[in-house]
Coordinates of C-alpha atoms in Angstrom, one line a residue:
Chain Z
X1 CA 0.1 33.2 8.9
X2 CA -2.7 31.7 10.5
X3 CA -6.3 31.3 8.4
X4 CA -9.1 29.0 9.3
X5 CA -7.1 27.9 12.4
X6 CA -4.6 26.4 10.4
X7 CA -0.7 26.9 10.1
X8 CA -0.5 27.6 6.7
X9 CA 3.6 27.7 6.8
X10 CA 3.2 24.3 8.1
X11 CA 1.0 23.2 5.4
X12 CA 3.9 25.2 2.6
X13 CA 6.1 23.3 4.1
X14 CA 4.8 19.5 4.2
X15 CA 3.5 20.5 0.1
X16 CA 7.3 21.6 -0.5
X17 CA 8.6 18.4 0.8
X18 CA 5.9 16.3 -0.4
X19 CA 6.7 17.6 -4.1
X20 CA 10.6 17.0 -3.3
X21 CA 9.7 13.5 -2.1
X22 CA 7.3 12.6 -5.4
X23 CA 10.5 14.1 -7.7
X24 CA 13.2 12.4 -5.9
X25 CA 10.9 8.9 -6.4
X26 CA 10.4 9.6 -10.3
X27 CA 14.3 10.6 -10.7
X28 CA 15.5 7.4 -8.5
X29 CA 12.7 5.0 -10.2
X30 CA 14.3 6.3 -14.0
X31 CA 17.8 5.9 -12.8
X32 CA 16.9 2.1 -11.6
X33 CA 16.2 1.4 -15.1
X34 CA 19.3 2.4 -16.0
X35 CA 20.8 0.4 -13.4
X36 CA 18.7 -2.7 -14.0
X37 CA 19.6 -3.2 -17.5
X38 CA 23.4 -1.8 -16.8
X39 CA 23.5 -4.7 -13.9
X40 CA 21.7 -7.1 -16.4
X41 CA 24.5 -6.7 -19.1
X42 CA 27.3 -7.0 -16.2
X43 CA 25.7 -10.3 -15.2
X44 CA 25.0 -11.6 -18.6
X45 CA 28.9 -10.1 -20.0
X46 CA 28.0 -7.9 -22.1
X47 CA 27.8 -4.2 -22.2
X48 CA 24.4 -2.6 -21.6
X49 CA 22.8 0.8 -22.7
X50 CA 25.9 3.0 -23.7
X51 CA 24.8 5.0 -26.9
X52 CA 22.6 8.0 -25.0
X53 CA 25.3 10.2 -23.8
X54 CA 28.6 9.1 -21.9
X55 CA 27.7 5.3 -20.9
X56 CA 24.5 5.3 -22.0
X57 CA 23.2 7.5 -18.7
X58 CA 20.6 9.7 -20.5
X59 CA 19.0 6.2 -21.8
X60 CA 16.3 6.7 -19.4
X61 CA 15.4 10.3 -20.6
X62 CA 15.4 8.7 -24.5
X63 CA 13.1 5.8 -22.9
X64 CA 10.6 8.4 -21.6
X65 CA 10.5 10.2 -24.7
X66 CA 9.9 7.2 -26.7
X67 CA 6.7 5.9 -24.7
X68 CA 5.5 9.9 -25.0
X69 CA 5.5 9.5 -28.8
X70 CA 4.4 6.4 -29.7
X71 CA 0.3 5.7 -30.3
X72 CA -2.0 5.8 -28.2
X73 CA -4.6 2.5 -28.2
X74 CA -7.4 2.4 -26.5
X75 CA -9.1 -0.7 -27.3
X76 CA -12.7 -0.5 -28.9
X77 CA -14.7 -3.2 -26.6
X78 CA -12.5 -2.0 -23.1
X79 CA -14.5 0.3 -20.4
X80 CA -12.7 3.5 -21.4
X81 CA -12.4 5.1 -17.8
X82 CA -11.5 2.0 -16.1
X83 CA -8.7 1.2 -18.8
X84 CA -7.2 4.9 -17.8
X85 CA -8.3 4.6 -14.2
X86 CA -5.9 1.2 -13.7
X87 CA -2.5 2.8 -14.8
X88 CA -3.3 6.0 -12.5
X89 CA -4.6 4.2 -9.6
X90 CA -0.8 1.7 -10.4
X91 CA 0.6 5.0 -10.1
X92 CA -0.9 6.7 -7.2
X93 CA -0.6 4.2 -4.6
X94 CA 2.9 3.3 -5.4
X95 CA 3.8 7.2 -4.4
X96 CA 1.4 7.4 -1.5
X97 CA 3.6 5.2 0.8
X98 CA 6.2 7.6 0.9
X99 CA 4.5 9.9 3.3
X100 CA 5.8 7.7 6.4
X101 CA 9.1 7.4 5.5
X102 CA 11.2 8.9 7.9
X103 CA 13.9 10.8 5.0
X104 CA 16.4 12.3 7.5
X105 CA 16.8 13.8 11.2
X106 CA 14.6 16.8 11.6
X107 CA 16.3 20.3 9.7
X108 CA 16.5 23.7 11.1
X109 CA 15.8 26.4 8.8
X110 CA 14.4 29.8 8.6
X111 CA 13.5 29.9 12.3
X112 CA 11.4 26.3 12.5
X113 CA 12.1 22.7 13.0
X114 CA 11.4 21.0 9.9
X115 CA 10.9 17.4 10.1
X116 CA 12.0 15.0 7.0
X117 CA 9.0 13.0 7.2
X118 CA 5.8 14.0 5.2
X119 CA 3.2 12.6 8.2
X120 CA 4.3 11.2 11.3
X121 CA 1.0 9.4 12.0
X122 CA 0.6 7.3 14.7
X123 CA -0.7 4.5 12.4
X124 CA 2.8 4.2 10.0
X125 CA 3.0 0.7 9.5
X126 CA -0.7 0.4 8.9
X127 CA -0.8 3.4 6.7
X128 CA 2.0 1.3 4.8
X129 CA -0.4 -1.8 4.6
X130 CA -3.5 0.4 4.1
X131 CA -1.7 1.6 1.0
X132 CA 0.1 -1.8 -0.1
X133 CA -3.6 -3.4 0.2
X134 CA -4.4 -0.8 -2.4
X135 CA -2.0 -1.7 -4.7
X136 CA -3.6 -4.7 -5.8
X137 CA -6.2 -2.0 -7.7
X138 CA -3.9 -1.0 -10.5
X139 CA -3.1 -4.5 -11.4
X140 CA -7.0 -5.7 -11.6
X141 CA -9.0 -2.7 -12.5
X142 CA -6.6 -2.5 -15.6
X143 CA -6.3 -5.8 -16.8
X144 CA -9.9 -6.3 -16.8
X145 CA -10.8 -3.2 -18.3
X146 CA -8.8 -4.2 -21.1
X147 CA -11.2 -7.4 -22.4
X148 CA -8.5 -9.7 -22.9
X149 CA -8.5 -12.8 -21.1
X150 CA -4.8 -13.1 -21.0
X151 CA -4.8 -9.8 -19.0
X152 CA -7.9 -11.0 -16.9
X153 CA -6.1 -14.3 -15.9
X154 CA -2.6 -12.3 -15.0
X155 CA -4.7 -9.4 -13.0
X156 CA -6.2 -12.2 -10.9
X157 CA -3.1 -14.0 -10.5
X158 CA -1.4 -10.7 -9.9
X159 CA -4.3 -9.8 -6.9
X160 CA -4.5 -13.0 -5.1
X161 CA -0.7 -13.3 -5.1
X162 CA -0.4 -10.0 -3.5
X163 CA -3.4 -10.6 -0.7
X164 CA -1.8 -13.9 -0.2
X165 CA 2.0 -12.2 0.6
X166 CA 0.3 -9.4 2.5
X167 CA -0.6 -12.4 5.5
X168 CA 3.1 -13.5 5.7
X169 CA 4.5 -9.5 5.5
X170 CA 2.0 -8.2 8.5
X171 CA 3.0 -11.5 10.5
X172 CA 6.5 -11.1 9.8
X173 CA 6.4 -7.1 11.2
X174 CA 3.9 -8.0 14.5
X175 CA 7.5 -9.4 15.8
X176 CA 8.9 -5.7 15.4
X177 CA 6.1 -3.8 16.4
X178 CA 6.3 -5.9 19.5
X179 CA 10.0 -5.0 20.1
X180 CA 9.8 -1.5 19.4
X181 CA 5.7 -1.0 21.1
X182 CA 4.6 1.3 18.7
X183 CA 3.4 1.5 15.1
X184 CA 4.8 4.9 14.8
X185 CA 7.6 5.4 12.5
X186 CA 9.7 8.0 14.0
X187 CA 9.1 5.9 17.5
X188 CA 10.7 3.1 15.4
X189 CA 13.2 4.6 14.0
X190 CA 14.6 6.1 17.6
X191 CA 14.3 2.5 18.9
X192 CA 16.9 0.9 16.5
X193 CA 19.4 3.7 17.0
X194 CA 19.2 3.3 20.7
X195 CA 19.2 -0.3 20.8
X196 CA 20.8 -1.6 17.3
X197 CA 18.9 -2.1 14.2
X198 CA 16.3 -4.7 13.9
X199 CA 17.9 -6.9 11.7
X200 CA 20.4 -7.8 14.6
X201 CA 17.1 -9.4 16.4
X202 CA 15.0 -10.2 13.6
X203 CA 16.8 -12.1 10.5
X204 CA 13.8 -14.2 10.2
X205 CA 11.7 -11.5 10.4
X206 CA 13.8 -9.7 7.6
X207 CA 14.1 -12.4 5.6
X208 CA 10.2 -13.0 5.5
X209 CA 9.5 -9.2 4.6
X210 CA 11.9 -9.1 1.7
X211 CA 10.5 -12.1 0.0
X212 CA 6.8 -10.8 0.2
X213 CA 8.4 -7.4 -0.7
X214 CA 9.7 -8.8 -3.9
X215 CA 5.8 -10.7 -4.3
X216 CA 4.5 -7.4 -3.7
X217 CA 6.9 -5.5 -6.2
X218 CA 5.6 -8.2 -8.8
X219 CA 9.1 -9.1 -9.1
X220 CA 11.1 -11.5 -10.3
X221 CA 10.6 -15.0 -9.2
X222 CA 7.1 -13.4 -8.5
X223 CA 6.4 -11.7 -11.8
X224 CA 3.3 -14.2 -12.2
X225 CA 1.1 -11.2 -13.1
X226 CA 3.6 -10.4 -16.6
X227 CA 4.2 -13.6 -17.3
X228 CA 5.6 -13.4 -21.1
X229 CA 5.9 -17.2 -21.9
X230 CA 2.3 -17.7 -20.6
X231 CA 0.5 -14.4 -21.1
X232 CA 1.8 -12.9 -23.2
X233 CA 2.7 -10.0 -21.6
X234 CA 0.3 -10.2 -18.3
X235 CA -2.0 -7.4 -17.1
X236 CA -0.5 -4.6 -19.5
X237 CA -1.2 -6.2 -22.8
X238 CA -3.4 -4.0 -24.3
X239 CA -1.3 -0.8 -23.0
X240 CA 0.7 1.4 -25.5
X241 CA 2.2 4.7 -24.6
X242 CA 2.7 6.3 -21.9
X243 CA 0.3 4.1 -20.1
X244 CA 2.1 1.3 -20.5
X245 CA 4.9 3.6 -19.3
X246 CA 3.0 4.4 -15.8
X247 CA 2.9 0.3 -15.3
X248 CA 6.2 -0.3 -16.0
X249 CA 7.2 3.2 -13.9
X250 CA 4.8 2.4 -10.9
X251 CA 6.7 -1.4 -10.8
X252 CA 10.4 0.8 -10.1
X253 CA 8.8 3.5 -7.5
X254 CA 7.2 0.5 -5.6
X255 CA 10.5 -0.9 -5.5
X256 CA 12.4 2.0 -4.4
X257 CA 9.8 2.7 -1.6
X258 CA 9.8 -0.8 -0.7
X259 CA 13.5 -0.4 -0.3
X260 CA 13.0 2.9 1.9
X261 CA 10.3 1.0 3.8
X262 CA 13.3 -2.0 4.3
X263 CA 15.5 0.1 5.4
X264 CA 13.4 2.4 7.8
X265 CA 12.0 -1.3 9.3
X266 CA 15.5 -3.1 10.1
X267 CA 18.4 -1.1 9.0
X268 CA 18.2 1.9 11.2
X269 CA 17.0 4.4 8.6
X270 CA 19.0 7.3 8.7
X271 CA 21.2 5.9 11.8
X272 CA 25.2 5.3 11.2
X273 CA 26.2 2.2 12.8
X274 CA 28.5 2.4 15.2
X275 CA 29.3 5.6 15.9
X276 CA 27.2 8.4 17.4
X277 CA 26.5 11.5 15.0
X278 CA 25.1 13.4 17.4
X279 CA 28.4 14.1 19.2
X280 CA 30.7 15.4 16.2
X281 CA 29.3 18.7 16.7
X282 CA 27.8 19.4 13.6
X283 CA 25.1 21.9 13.0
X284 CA 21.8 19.9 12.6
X285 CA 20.9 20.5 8.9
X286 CA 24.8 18.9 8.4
X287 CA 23.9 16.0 10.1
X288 CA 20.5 15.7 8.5
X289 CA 22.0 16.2 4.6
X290 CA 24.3 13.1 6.2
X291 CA 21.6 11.4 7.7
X292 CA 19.5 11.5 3.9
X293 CA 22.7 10.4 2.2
X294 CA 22.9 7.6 4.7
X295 CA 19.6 6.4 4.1
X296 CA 19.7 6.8 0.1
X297 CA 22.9 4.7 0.1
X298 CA 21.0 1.6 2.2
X299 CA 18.0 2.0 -0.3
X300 CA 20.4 2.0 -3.2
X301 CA 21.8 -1.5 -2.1
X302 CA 18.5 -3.0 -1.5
X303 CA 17.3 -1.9 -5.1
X304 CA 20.4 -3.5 -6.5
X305 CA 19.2 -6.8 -4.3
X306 CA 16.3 -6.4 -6.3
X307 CA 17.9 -6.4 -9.8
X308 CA 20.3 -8.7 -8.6
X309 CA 17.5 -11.0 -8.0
X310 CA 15.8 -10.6 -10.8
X311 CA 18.9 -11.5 -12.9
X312 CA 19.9 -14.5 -11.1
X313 CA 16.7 -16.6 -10.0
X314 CA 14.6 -17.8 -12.5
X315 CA 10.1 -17.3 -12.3
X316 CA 8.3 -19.8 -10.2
X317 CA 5.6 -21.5 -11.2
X318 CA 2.2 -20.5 -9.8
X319 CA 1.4 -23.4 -7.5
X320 CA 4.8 -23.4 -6.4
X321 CA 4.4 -19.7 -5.0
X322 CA 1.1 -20.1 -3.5
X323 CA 2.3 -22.8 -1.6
X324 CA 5.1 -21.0 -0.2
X325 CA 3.1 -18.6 0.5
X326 CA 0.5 -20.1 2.1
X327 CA 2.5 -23.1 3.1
X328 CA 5.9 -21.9 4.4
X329 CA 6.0 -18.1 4.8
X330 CA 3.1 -17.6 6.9
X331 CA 3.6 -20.8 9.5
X332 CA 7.5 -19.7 9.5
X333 CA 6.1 -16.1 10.7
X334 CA 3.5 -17.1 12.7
X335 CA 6.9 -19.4 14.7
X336 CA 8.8 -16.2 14.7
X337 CA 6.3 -14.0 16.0
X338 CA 5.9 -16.7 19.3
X339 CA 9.2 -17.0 19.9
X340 CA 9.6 -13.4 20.0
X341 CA 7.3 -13.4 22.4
X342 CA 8.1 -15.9 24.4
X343 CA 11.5 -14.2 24.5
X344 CA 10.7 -11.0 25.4
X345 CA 8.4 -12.2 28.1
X346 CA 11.2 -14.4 29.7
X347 CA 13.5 -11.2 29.6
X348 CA 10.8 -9.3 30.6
X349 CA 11.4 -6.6 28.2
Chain Q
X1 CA -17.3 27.5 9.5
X2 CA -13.6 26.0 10.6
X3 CA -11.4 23.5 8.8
X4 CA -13.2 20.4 10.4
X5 CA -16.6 21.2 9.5
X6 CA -15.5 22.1 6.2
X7 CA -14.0 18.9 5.6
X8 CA -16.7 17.3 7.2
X9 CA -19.0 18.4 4.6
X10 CA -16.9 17.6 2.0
X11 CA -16.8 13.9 2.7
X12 CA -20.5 13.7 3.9
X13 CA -21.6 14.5 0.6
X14 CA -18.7 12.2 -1.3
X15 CA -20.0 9.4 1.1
X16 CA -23.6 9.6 0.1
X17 CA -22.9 10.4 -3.7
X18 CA -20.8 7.4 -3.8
X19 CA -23.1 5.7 -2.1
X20 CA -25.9 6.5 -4.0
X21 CA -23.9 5.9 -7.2
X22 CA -23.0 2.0 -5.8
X23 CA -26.9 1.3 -6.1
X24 CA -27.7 3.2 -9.2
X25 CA -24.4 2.0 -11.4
X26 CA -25.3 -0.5 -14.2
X27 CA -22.3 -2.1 -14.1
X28 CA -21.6 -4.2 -10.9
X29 CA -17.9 -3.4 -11.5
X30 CA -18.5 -0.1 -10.9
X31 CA -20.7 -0.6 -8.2
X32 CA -17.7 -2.1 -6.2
X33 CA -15.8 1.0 -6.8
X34 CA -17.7 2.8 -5.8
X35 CA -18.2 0.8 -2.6
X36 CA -14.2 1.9 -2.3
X37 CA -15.0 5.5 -2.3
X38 CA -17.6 5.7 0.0
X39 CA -15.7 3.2 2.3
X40 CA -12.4 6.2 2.0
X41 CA -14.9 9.0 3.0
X42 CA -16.3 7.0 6.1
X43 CA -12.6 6.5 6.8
X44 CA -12.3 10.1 6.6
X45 CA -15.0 10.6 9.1
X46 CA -13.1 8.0 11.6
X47 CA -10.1 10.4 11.2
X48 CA -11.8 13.4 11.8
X49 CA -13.2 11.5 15.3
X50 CA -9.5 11.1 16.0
X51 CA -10.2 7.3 15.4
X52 CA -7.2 6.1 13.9
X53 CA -6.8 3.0 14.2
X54 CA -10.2 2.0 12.9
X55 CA -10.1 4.7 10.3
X56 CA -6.9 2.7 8.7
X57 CA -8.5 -0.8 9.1
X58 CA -11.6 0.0 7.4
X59 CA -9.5 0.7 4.5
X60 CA -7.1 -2.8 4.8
X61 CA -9.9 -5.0 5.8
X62 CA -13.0 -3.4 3.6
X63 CA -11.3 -1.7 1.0
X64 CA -7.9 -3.5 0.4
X65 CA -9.2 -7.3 1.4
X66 CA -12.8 -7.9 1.0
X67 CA -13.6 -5.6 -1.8
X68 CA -11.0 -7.4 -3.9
X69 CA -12.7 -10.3 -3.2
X70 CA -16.1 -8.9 -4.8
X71 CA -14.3 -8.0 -8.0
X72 CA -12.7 -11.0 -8.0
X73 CA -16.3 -12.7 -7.8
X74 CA -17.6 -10.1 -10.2
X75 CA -14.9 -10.3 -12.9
X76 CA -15.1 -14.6 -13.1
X77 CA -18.8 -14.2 -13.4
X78 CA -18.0 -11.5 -16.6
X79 CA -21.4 -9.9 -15.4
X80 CA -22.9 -7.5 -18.3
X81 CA -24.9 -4.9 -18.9
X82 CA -26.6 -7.5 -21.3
X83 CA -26.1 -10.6 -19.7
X84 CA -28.1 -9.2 -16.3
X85 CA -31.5 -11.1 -15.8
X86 CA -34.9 -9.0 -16.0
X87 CA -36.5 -9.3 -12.5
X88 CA -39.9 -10.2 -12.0
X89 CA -42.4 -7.6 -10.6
X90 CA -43.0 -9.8 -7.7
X91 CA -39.3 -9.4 -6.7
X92 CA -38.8 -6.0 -7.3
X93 CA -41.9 -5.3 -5.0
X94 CA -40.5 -7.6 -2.7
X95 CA -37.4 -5.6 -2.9
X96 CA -39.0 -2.3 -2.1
X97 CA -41.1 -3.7 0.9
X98 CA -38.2 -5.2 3.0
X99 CA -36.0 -2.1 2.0
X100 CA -38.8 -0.1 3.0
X101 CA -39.2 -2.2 6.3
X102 CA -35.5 -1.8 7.0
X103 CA -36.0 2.0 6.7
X104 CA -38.7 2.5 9.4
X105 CA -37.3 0.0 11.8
X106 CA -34.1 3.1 11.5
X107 CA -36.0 5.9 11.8
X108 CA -38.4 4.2 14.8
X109 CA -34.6 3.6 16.3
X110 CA -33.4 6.8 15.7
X111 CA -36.6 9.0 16.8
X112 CA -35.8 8.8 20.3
X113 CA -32.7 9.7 20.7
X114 CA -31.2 12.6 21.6
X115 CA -29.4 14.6 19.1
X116 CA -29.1 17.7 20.3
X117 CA -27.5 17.0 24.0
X118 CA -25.1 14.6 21.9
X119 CA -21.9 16.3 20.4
X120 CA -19.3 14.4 18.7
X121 CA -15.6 14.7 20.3
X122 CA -13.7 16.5 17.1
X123 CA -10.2 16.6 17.0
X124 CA -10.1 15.1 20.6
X125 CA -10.6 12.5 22.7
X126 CA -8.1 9.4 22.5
X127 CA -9.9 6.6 22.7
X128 CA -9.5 5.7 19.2
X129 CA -5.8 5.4 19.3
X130 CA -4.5 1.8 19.1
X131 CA -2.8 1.9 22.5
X132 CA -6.2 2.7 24.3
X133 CA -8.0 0.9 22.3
X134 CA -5.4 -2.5 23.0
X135 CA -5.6 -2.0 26.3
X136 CA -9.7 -2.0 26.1
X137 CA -9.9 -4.9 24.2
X138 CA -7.9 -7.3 26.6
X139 CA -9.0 -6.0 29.7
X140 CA -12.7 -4.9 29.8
X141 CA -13.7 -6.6 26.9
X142 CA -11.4 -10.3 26.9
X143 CA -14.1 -12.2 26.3
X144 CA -16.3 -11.1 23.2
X145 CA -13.2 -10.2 21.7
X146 CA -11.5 -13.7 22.4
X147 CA -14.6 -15.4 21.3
X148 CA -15.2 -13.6 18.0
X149 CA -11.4 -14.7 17.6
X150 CA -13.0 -18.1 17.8
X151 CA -15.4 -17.3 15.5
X152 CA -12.9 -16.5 12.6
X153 CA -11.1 -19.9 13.2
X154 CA -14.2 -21.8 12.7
X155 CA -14.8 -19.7 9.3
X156 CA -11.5 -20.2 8.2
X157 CA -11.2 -23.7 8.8
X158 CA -14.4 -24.2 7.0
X159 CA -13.5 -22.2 4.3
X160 CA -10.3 -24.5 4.2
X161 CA -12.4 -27.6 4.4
X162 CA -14.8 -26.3 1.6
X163 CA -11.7 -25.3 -0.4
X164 CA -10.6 -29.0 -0.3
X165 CA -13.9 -30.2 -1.6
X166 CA -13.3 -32.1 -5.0

């Protein structure tokens, strides 16, 4: 079916997976609340969320259902459209990364090659960035179209917090990018296979990346921007509802796709270590369902990193992460991305 | 009309509305946002020239770096509708003179050259990939490129040294 010079099969396709992508995100982000406060209780001793349904696992469905019926606020003296543009534009951006994310080998089906990745741009990484840079958006547009000072103080902590950890994250990948040669994802990908995982050359270069992952997440010991003992309650203050709920929502996506992103970067994606797939002999859309399951199971450990974290490390105080930020993480990079060099040039890679 | 020029129009016409809307909006909050739309249709232009690479930096640099840097500005000054001052006639005529200037020193550029003989490489043409576009920068181009390296070194370490300033 070809109209205006376009494949429109092509473009079924790439909407069917991009709405498969978006509903996996929302269904894994629900569970991870789940899990976070299941791992919470199993660190603190105690039992966790266990009254909605057997152990507690539709607790995420009666969460939802709550934040849909509870009041609405808009405050008087906020800018009406920003206050409801913050939430959506929190939203939006955390769900746009997902469309570099190599999901699985490519399936056949029905007579095409169907690749598991929604855009195999030339330009991944920096469509990742592009969109991380983004992020910051959410944060500030809504806590200062709230009127509240304490939101305006934790939006501009939140914002220079995240450009500050951006520096450290780019520096931290330029030593991939020149190991693999390409910003393409797929390119990557078929690069860590080949020649083992990243994380076998680049610890340092990991290490970097998760911590300005967890400052980009707004995590904990980042969670400067939701600071309860300080600000009450950070950039969301004035938020009820379901608006609240689209903060608090975007926070878990950004995590899991920050966990995909991980994963995709150093860990091979889809790749099974040490063995080779490719020879068992298995139809193609086997080994891609394996390939997916692989890559879900990585992304599941590094969300439980995450909660993990979050549990076990208490906040840092906010001179305490600039200077690490600005003081440690980059220069540390900015050493690792050298010596990489210098490396590569002596083994003339 | 085919896909590209349809899209083309699209964008042309979000890019000047935005734009149009940046000077016109009371609030300078606004204005910066919608600096950030026009800034996503010109990168939609750059992608539509096959310019990747620029079409995805103009959106780090302008929209992700430097325009949070505006609100940041914008918000700390808690500029209002009420609080703006009332410019004096002098100014605003001042205003419309050098804007004015600006204009015909634009069109006196643009007069001469030739538009029709010119077509714009759609869809094709790699130049604007990042691997071409590495390999131009340190090879025909080494020097402006290192020196406006220099350039941002000296700004940055100013900045620093400002920063420091008790």
């Amino acid at each position: 079916m070809y109209l205006l010079a376009l494949d429109w099969w092509l473009i079924l396709e790439k909407c069917l997976l991009v709405a498969v992508v978006v509903a996996l995100s929302f269904f894994i982000a629900m569970y991870t609340t789940y899990a976070e406060r299941k791992v919470a209780a199993w660190l603190q001793d105690r039992r966790g969320p266990n009254r909605a349904g057997p152990f507690g696992i539709f607790q995420p469905l009666a969460d939802g259902g709550k934040l849909f019926f509870k009041e609405e606020i808009i405050p008087l003296a906020s800018s009406r459209f920003l206050f409801i543009l913050g939430p959506s534009m929190a939203m939006l951006t955390a769900l746009l990364t997902s469309a570099v994310i190599p999901w699985s080998t490519p399936m056949h089906l029905f007579g095409r090659n169907i690749s598991m990745q929604i855009a195999d741009i030339n330009i991944g990484i920096l469509y990742v960035f592009g969109v991380v840079s983004l992020g910051v958006y959410g944060i500030l547009v809504g806590g200062w179209a709230s009127n509240n000072k304490f939101s305006l103080l934790a939006a501009i902590r939140g914002a220079s917090q995240m450009i500050s950890y951006e520096l450290a994250m780019g520096l931290a990948l330029i030593a991939v990018l020149m190991m693999t040669g390409s910003l393409q994802m797929s390119v990557i990908v078929q690069n860590q296979v080949q020649h083992g995982w990243h994380i076998i050359y680049q610890p340092l270069g990991f290490v970097i990346f998760f911590v300005c992952a967890l400052a980009e997440c707004n995590r904990t010991p980042f969670d400067m921007a939701e600071c309860e003992n300080e600000l009450n309650f950070g950039y969301h203050q004035e938020y009820s509802s379901m608006k609240l709920g689209f903060y608090l929502f975007a926070e878990y996506i950004n995590m899991f796709i920050s966990s995909a992103v991980m994963v995709t970067l150093f860990f091979g994606a889809y790749d099974i270590p040490f063995v080779n797939e490719a020879s068992w002999g298995l139809n193609a859309n086997w080994l891609a369902i394996i390939g997916f399951i692989v890559f879900l199971a990585k992304t599941f450990f590094f969300l439980f990193v995450f909660i993990w974290i979050r549990w076990t490390i208490p906040r840092f105080r906010y001179d305490q992460l600039m200077n690490l930020g600005w003081k440690k993480l980059i220069p540390l990079a900015l050493a690792n991305m050298i010596v990489t060099a210098v490396v590569m040039l002596l083994l003339k890679k | 009309m085919n896909i590209t020029q349809i899209i083309f129009w699209i964008l042309s016409v979000v890019a000047l509305f935005s734009a149009l809307m940046v000077i016109t909006a009371r609030n300078p909050v606004y204005s910066v946002l919608w600096l950030i739309a026009t800034f996503f249709s010109i990168s939609g232009h750059y992608i539509l020239l096959n310019a990747q690479f620029l079409a995805i930096v103009n959106i780090i640099v302008y929209a992700g770096a430097i325009m949070v840097l505006f609100l940041f500005v914008i918000m700390l000054m808690n500029l209002n509708k009420e609080s703006e001052p009332r410019k004096h006639r002098l100014l605003k005529l001042a205003g419309a003179v050098s804007g004015g200037s600006l204009l015909l020193v634009l069109v006196a550029a643009l007069r001469d050259t030739d538009l029709k003989h010119e077509h714009a490489l759609v869809n094709e043409g790699n130049i604007g990939l990042i691997q071409n576009l590495g390999k131009e920068l340190f090879s025909t181009y080494t020097v402006p490129f290192e020196i406006s390296s220099v350039l941002f070194l000296s700004a940055m370490v100013g900045a620093v040294v400002i920063g420091k300033k008790e």
